[in-house]
Coordinates of C-alpha atoms in Angstrom, one line a residue:
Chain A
X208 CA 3.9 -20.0 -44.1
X209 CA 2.3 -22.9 -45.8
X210 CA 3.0 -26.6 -43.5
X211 CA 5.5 -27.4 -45.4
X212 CA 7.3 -25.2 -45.0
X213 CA 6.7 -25.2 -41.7
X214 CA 7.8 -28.7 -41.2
X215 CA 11.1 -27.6 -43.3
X216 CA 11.6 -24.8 -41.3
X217 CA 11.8 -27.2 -38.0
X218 CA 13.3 -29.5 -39.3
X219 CA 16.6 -27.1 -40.1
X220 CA 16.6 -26.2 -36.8
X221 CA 16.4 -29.4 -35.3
X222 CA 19.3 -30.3 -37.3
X223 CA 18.3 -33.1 -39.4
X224 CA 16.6 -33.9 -42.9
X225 CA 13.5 -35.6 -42.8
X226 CA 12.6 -35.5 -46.7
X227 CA 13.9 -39.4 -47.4
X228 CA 12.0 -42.0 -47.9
X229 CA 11.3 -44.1 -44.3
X230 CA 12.2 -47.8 -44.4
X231 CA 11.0 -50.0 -41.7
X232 CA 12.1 -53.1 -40.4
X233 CA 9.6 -56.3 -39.1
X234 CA 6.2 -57.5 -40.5
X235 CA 3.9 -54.1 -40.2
X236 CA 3.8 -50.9 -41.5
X237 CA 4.7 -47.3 -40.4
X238 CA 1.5 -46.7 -40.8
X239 CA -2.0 -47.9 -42.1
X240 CA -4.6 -45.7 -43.7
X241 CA -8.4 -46.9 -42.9
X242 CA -11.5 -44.9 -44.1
X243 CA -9.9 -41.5 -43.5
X244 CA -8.2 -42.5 -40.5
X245 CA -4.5 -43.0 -40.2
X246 CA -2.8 -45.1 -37.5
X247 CA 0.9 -44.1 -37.3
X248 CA 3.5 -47.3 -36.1
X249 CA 5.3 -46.2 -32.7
X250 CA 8.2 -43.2 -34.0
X251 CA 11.8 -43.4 -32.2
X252 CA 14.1 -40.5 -32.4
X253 CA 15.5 -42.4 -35.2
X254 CA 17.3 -40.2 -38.1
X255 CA 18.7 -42.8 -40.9
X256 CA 20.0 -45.4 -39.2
X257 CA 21.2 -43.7 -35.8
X258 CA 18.8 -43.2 -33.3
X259 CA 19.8 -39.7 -32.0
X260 CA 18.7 -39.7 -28.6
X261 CA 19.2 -43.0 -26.2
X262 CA 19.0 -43.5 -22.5
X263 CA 17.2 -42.5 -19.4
X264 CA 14.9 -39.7 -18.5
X265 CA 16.2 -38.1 -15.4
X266 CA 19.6 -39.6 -15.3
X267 CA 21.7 -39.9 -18.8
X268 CA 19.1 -37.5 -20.7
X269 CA 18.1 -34.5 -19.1
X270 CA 14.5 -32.7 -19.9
X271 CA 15.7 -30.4 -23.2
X272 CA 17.3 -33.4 -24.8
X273 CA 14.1 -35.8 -24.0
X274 CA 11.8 -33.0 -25.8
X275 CA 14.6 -32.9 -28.6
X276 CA 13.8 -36.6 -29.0
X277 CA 10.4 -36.3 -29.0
X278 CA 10.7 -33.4 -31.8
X279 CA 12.1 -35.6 -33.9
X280 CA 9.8 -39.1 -33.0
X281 CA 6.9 -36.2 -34.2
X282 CA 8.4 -34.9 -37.2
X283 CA 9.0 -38.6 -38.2
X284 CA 5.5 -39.1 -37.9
X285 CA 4.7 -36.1 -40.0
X286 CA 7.1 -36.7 -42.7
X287 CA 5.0 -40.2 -42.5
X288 CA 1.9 -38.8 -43.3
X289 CA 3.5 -36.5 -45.9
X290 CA 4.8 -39.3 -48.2
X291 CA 1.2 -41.5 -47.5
X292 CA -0.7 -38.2 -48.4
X293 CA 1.4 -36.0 -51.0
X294 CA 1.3 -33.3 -48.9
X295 CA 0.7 -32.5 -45.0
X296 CA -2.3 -29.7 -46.3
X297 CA -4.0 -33.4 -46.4
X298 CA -4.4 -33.8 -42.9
X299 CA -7.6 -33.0 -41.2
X300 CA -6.9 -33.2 -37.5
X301 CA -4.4 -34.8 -35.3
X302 CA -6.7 -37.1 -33.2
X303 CA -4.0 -38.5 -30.7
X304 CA -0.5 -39.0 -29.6
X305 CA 1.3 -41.2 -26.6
X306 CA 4.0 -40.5 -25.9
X307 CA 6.2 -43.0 -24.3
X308 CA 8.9 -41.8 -22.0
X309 CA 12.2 -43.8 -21.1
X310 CA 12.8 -42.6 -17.6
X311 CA 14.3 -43.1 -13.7
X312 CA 11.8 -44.0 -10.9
X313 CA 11.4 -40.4 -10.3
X314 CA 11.1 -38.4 -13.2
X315 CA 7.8 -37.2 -13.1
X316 CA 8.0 -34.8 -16.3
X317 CA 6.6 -36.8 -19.2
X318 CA 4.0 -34.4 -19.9
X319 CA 7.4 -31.6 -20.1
X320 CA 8.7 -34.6 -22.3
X321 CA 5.7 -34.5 -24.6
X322 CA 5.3 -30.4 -25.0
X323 CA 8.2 -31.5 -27.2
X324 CA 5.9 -33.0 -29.8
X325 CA 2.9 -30.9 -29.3
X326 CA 4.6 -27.5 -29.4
X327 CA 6.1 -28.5 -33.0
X328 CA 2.4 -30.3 -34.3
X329 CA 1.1 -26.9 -33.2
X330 CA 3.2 -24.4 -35.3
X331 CA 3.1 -26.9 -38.1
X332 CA -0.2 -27.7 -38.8
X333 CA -2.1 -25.0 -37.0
X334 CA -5.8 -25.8 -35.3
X335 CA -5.2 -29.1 -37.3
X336 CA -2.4 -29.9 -34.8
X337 CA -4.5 -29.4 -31.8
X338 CA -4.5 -33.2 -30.8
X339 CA -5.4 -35.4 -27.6
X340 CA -2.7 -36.8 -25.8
X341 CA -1.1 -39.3 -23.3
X342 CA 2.4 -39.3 -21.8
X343 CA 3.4 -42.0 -19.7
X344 CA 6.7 -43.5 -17.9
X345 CA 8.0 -46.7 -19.0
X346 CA 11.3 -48.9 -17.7
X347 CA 12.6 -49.4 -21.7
X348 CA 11.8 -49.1 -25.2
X349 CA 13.0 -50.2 -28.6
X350 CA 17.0 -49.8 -28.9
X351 CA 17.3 -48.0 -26.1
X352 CA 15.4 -44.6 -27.5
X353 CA 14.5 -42.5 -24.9
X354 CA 11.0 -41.7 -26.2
X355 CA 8.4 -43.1 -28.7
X356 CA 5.4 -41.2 -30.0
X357 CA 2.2 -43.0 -31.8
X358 CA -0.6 -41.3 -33.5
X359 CA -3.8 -41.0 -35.0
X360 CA -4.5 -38.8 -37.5
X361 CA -7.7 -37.9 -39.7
X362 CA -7.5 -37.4 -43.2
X363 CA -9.3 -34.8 -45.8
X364 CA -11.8 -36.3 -48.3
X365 CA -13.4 -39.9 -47.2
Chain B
X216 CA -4.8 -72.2 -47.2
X217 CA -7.9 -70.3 -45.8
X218 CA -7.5 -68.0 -42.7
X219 CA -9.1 -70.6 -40.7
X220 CA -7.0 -73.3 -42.0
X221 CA -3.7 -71.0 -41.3
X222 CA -5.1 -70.1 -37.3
X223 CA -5.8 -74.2 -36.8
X224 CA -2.0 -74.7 -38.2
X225 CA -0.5 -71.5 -36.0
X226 CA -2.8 -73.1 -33.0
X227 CA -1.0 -76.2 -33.5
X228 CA 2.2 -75.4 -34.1
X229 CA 2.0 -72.9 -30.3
X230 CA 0.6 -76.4 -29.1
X231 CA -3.0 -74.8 -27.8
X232 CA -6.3 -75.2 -28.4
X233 CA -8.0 -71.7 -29.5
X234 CA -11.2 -72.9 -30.2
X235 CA -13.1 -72.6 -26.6
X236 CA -15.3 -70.0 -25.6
X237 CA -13.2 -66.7 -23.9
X238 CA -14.9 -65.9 -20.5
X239 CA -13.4 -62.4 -18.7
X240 CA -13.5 -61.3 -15.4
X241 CA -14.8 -57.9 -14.3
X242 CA -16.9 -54.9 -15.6
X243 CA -15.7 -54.5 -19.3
X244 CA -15.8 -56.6 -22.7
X245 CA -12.9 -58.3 -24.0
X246 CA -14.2 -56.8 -27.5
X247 CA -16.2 -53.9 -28.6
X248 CA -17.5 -53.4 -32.1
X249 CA -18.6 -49.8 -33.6
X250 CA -19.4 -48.8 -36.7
X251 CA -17.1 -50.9 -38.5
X252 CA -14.0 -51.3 -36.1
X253 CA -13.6 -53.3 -33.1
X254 CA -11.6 -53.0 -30.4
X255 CA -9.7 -55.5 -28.6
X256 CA -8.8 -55.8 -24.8
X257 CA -5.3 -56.2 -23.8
X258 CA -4.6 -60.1 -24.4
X259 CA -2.2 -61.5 -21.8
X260 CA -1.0 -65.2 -22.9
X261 CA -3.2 -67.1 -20.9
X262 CA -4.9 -70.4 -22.4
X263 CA -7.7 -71.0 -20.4
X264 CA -6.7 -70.5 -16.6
X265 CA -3.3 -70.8 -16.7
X266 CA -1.1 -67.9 -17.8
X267 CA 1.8 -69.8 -20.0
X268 CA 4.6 -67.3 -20.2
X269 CA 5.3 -64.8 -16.4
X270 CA 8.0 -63.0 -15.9
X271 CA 10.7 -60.5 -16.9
X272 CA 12.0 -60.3 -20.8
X273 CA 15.7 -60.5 -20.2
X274 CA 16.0 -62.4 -16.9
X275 CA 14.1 -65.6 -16.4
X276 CA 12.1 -65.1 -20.1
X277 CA 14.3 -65.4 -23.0
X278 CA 13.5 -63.8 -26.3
X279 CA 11.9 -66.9 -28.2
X280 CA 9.8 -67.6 -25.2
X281 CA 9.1 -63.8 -25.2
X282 CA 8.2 -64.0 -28.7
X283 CA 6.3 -66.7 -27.7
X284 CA 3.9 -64.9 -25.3
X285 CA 3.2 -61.8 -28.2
X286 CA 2.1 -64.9 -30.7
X287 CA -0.3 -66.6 -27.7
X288 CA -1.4 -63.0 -27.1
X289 CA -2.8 -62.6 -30.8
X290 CA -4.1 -65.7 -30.9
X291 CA -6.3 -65.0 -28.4
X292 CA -6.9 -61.2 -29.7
X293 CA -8.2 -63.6 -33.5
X294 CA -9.7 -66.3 -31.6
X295 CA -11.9 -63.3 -30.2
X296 CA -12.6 -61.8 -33.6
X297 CA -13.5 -65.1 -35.0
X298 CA -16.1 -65.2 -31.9
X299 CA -17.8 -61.8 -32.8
X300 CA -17.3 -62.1 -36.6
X301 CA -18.5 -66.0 -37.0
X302 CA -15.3 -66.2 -39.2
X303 CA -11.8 -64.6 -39.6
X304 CA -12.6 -63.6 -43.2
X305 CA -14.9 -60.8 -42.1
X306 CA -11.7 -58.9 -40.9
X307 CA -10.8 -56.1 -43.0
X308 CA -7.9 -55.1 -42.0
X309 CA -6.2 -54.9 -38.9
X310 CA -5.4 -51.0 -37.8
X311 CA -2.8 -51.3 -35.0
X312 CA -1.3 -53.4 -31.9
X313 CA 0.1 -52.4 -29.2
X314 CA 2.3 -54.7 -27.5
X315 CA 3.7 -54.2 -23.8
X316 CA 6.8 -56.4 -22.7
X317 CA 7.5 -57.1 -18.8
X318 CA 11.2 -56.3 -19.1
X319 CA 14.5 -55.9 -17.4
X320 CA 16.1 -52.2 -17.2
X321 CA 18.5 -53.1 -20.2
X322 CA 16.0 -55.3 -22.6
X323 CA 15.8 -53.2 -25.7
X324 CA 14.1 -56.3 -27.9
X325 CA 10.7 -55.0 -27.7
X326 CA 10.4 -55.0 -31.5
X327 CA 11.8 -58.1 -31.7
X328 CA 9.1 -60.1 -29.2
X329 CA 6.4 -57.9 -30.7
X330 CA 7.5 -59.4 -34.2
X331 CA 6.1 -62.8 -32.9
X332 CA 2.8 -61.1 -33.3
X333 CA 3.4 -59.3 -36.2
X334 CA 4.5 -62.7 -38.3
X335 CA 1.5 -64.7 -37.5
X336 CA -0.8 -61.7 -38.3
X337 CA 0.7 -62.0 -41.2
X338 CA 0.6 -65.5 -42.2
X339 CA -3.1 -66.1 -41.0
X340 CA -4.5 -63.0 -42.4
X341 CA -2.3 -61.7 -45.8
X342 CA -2.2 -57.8 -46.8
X343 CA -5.2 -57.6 -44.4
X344 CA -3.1 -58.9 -41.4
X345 CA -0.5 -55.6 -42.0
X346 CA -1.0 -53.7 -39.1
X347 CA 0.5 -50.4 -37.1
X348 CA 2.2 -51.3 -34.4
X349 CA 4.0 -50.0 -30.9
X350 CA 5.9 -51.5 -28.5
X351 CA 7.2 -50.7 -25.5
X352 CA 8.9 -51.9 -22.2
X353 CA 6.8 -51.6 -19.1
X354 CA 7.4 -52.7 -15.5
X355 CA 4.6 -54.9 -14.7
X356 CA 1.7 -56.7 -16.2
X357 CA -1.4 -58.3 -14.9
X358 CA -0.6 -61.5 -13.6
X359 CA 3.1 -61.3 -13.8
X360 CA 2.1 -61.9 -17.9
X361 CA 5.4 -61.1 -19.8
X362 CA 3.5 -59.6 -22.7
X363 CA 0.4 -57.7 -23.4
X364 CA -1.4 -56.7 -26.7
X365 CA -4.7 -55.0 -27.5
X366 CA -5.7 -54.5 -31.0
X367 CA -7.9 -52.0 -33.6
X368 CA -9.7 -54.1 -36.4
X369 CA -11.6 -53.2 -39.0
X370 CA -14.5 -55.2 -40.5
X371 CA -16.3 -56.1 -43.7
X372 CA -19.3 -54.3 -44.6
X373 CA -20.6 -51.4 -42.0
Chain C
X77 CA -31.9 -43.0 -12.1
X78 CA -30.6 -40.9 -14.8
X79 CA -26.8 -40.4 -16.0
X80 CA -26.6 -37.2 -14.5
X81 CA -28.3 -38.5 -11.1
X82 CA -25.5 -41.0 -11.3
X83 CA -22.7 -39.1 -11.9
X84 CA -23.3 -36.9 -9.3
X85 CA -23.9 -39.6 -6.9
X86 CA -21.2 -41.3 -7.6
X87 CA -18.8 -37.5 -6.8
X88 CA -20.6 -37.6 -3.6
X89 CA -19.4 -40.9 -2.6
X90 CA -15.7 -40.2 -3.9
X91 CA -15.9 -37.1 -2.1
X92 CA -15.2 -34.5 -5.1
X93 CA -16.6 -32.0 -6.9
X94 CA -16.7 -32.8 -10.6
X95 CA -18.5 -29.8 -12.1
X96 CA -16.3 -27.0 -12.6
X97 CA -14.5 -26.3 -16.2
X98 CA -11.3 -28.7 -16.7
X99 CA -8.7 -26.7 -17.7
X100 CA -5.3 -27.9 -18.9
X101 CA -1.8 -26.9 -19.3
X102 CA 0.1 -27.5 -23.1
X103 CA -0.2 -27.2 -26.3
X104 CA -3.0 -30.2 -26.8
X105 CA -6.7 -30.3 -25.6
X106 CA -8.6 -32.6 -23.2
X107 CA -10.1 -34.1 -25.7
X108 CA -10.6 -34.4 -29.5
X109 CA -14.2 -34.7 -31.2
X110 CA -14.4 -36.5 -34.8
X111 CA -16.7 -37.9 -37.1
X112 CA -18.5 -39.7 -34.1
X113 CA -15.8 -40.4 -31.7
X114 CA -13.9 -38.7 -29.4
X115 CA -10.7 -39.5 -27.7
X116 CA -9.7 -38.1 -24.4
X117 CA -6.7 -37.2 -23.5
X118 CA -4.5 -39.0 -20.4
X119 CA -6.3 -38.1 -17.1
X120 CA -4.6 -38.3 -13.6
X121 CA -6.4 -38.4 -10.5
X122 CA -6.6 -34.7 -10.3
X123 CA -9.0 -32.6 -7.9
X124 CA -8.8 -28.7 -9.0
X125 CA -4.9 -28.2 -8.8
X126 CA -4.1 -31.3 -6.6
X127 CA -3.2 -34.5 -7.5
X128 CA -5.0 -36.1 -4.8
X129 CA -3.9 -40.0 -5.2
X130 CA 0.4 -39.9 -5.9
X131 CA 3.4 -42.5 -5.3
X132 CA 4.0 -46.2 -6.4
X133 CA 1.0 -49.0 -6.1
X134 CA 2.4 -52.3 -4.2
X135 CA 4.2 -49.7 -1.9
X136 CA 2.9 -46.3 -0.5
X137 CA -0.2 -46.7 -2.1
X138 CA -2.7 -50.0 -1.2
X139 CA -4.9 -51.8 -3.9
X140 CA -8.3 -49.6 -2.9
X141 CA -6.2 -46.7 -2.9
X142 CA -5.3 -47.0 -6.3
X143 CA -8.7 -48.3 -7.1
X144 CA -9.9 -44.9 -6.3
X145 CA -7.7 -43.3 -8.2
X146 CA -8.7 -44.9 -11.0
X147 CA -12.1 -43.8 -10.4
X148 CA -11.5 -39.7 -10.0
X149 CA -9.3 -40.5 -13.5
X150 CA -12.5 -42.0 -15.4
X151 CA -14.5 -39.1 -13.6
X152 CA -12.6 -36.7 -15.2
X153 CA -12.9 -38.3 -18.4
X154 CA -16.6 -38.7 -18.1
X155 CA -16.8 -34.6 -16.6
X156 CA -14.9 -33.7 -19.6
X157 CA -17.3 -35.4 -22.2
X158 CA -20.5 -34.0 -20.5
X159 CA -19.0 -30.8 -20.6
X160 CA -18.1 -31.0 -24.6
X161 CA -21.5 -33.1 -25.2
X162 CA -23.7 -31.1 -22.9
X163 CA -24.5 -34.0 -21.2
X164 CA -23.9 -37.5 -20.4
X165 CA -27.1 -39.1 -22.4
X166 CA -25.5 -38.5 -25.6
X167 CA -22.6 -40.8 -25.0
X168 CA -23.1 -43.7 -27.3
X169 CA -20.7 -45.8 -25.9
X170 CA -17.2 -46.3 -24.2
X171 CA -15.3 -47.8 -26.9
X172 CA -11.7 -48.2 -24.9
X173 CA -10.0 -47.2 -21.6
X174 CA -6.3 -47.5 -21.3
X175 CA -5.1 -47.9 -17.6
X176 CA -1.8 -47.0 -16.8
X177 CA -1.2 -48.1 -13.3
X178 CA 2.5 -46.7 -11.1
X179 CA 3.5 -49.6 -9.2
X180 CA 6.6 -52.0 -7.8
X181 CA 8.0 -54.3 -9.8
X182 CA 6.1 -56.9 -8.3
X183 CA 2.5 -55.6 -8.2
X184 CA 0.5 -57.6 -10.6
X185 CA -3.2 -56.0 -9.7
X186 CA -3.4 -53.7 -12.3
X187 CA -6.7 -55.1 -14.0
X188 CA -8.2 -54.7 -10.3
X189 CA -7.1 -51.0 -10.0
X190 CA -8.8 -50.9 -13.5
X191 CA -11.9 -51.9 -11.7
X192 CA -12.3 -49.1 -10.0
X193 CA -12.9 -47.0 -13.7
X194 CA -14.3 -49.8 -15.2
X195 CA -17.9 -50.4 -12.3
X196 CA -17.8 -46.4 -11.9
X197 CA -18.2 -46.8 -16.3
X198 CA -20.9 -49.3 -15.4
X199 CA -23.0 -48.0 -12.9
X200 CA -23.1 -44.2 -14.5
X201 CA -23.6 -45.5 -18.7
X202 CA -25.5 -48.9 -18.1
X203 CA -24.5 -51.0 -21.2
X204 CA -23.2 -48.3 -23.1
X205 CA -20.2 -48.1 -20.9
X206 CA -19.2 -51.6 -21.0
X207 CA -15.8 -50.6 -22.4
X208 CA -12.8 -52.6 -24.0
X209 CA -9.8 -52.4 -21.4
X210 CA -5.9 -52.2 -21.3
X211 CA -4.3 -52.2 -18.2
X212 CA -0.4 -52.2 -17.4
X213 CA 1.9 -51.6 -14.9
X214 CA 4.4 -48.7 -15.4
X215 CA 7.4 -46.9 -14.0
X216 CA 6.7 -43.6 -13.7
X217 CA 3.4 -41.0 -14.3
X218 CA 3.2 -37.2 -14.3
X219 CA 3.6 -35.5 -11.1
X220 CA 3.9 -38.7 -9.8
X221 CA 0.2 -39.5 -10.1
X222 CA -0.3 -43.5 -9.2
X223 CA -2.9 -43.7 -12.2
X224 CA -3.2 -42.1 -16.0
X225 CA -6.5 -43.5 -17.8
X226 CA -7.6 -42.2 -21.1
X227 CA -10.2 -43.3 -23.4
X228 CA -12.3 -43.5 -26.8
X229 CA -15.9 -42.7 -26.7
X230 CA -18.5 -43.3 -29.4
X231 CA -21.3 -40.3 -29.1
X232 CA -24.8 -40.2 -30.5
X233 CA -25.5 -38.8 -34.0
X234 CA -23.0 -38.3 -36.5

């Protein structure tokens, strides 16, 4: 299975089409491409205009839903790259990902939280996927999301 | 308007003087420079010892002061590259920010506070001030600050 | 003294063994190597399978307490280097640590708890591991660990 249609595959079973172009909002970009590096903006479980997943870690949002969001913060990330680069067989390596989690004073599962996001970076891109990663516990994030997932990638080529 | 000429104006309009010297405490620098990149420390918005915005975004800080703190903050994060570089005009490009917010349990305006950054990277610097960004809610910063940024540049030539 | 002589001296003193093989759970790796950097994944103040410094700083868990758990996290970053390097000389430099510090919602000594990686950075790399720093103050960490640190690294050669 090539990555794409790897990344098409997951993405039907997450539920949701990932194939339109992303707008953002505020004075930066999604992301910024620098001598074959790309730094991706922070992702939300955003889908169109809804974010999908909202709320706390622990209490509101159990641990399945918080991966579900984190899914979708990566393969908004992905689908990222994919429109910078023409195509995801462009991406050398995954270098990093933080992972952000919404949560309660005791949730202690944001690692759990962020298998969400490596599991999918895995099957989709292969060894390439293989990335370094932080998860961390925070009191609130953008519109209420439960998660949000930043990355740096390498590119082919220079 | 040179970049020089737009950070004097932005200095101005905050009402601080940028200009000095930036000592640090402790074992680390508040910049390193590699192969063609520097990064940044986490800039709280202190002008010289005093740190001008504390406190929680969404009880006793209101959003404009908020958004006041994240443009102090990058001030400080340029007035360091203008240090290193001898002039702003030797940035590149800048990569990413990250910006943290002290917040209440409910403040969802991270992207909104994080846009006072974002603008005057803008303004000062043109295309090369378009940047990745992330922000997030945390529950404490250094000195009660109410916002924290670090920052990736890159640099002309090597 | 050499890097090595320093490392190990400075295990003794925390009390640990640093030498065995890290091993970690998920579907990322410990760290990342790429055209002349490497990033290092999120490191908590682990010993073997125990978690050896856990619970909120500003509460259960005094400033030196967290200081030193800030030093087993950078240990483990520097461990896991010499163990992909071969050894500690061939660290360039420490480009960035990121120090995510558990705490109350008043504790505002997080750049002190970063101390404790930053002199340990110091003492074992000499100049080259004068560092760029982030420290903040957040709600939660995995398995409740009271620090997460990760970091970039510049290494010799290409």
């Amino acid at each position: 299975m090539s990555r794409e249609e790897a990344f098409q595959a997951a993405a039907r079973e997450l539920g949701y089409d990932f194939n339109g172009e992303i707008r953002i909002g505020g004075n930066y970009s999604p992301l910024v491409r620098h001598r074959g590096e790309i730094h991706v903006s922070g992702q939300i479980p955003r889908v169109g205009n809804e974010v999908m997943v909202t709320g706390r870690a622990g209490a509101d949002v159990p641990l399945a839903r918080a991966q579900h969001a984190s899914a979708i913060c990566v393969m908004r990330a992905l689908a990222l790259l994919r429109q910078s680069l023409g195509s995801l067989e462009q991406v050398e390596r995954i270098l990093r990902i933080t992972v952000y989690v919404q949560c309660t004073a005791d949730f202690t599962q944001q690692s759990e939280v962020a298998d969400g996001a490596s599991d999918l970076l895995f099957r989709i891109l292969g060894a390439a996927g293989v990335h370094s990663r932080t998860s961390v516990g925070v009191y609130q994030l953008p519109k209420n999301a439960t998660v949000e997932l930043d990355m740096i990638a390498a590119t082919c080529g220079a």
